XYZ file of C-alpha atoms in Angstrom:
95
model
C 66.017 173.264 130.760
C 65.236 176.990 130.726
C 61.635 177.896 131.358
C 59.594 179.564 128.672
C 59.766 183.066 130.159
C 62.837 185.027 129.173
C 65.649 185.701 131.620
C 67.077 189.196 131.501
C 70.674 190.148 132.211
C 71.170 193.450 134.013
C 74.257 195.258 132.778
C 76.564 197.562 134.729
C 76.163 201.300 134.509
C 73.375 202.653 132.354
C 73.492 199.941 129.728
C 70.161 198.388 128.866
C 69.230 194.888 130.064
C 69.260 192.146 127.454
C 67.953 188.604 127.167
C 70.224 185.869 128.473
C 71.983 184.224 125.530
C 73.263 180.684 126.133
C 75.134 180.863 122.808
C 77.014 183.966 123.915
C 78.051 182.231 127.156
C 79.022 179.031 125.316
C 81.208 180.950 122.857
C 82.900 182.852 125.669
C 83.698 179.680 127.624
C 84.877 177.923 124.462
C 87.196 180.825 123.564
C 88.593 180.917 127.098
C 89.368 177.200 126.985
C 91.080 177.536 123.614
C 93.167 180.437 124.911
C 94.718 178.123 127.513
C 95.438 175.556 124.776
C 92.652 173.118 125.587
C 91.980 170.694 122.711
C 88.966 171.805 120.678
C 86.792 168.798 121.532
C 87.458 169.140 125.241
C 86.802 172.893 125.034
C 83.415 172.185 123.391
C 82.524 169.689 126.134
C 83.498 172.113 128.898
C 81.577 174.957 127.270
C 78.478 172.772 126.927
C 78.651 171.570 130.546
C 79.182 175.066 131.928
C 76.432 176.570 129.776
C 73.931 173.909 130.854
C 74.909 174.427 134.498
C 74.383 178.180 134.275
C 71.081 177.698 132.440
C 69.855 175.388 135.213
C 70.947 177.942 137.818
C 69.015 180.662 135.949
C 65.715 178.760 135.966
C 64.453 180.282 139.213
C 65.639 183.814 138.488
C 63.725 186.232 136.240
C 66.663 188.664 136.175
C 70.372 188.201 136.786
C 73.503 190.303 136.422
C 76.383 189.643 134.079
C 78.549 189.280 137.221
C 76.185 186.521 138.449
C 76.660 184.644 135.188
C 80.435 185.012 135.379
C 80.546 183.781 138.998
C 78.358 180.750 138.298
C 80.247 179.838 135.130
C 83.583 180.118 136.921
C 82.314 178.030 139.849
C 81.266 175.215 137.500
C 84.371 175.493 135.312
C 86.912 175.356 138.149
C 86.269 171.618 138.622
C 86.533 170.950 134.884
C 89.522 173.140 133.990
C 91.044 175.255 136.807
C 93.343 177.256 134.501
C 90.511 178.259 132.177
C 88.306 179.081 135.179
C 90.982 181.386 136.576
C 91.385 183.160 133.247
C 87.607 183.481 132.800
C 87.192 184.935 136.295
C 90.023 187.437 135.924
C 89.797 188.388 132.250
C 89.307 192.118 132.950
C 92.175 192.335 135.428
C 94.847 190.596 133.339
C 96.985 192.970 131.323
């Protein structure tokens, strides 16, 4: 799936870049699905599908931004679970 070279995620501001972590993305998607009361098994399936989709998207990019990851994950998730996709996209703006 992901090529052998590492993919780096550029952070906002002056924060240092870090390696892309599929586990971190998977856990975030899984938690988002659970927060909209998705059954655990379905949440795992959605998280796996979204993570694999983002990993495939990353293959041709040596460096990406965290916003890129969020946009791609949300784009894939909206067909699988629109409510979770909305929450994932807008998590920083919801009070």
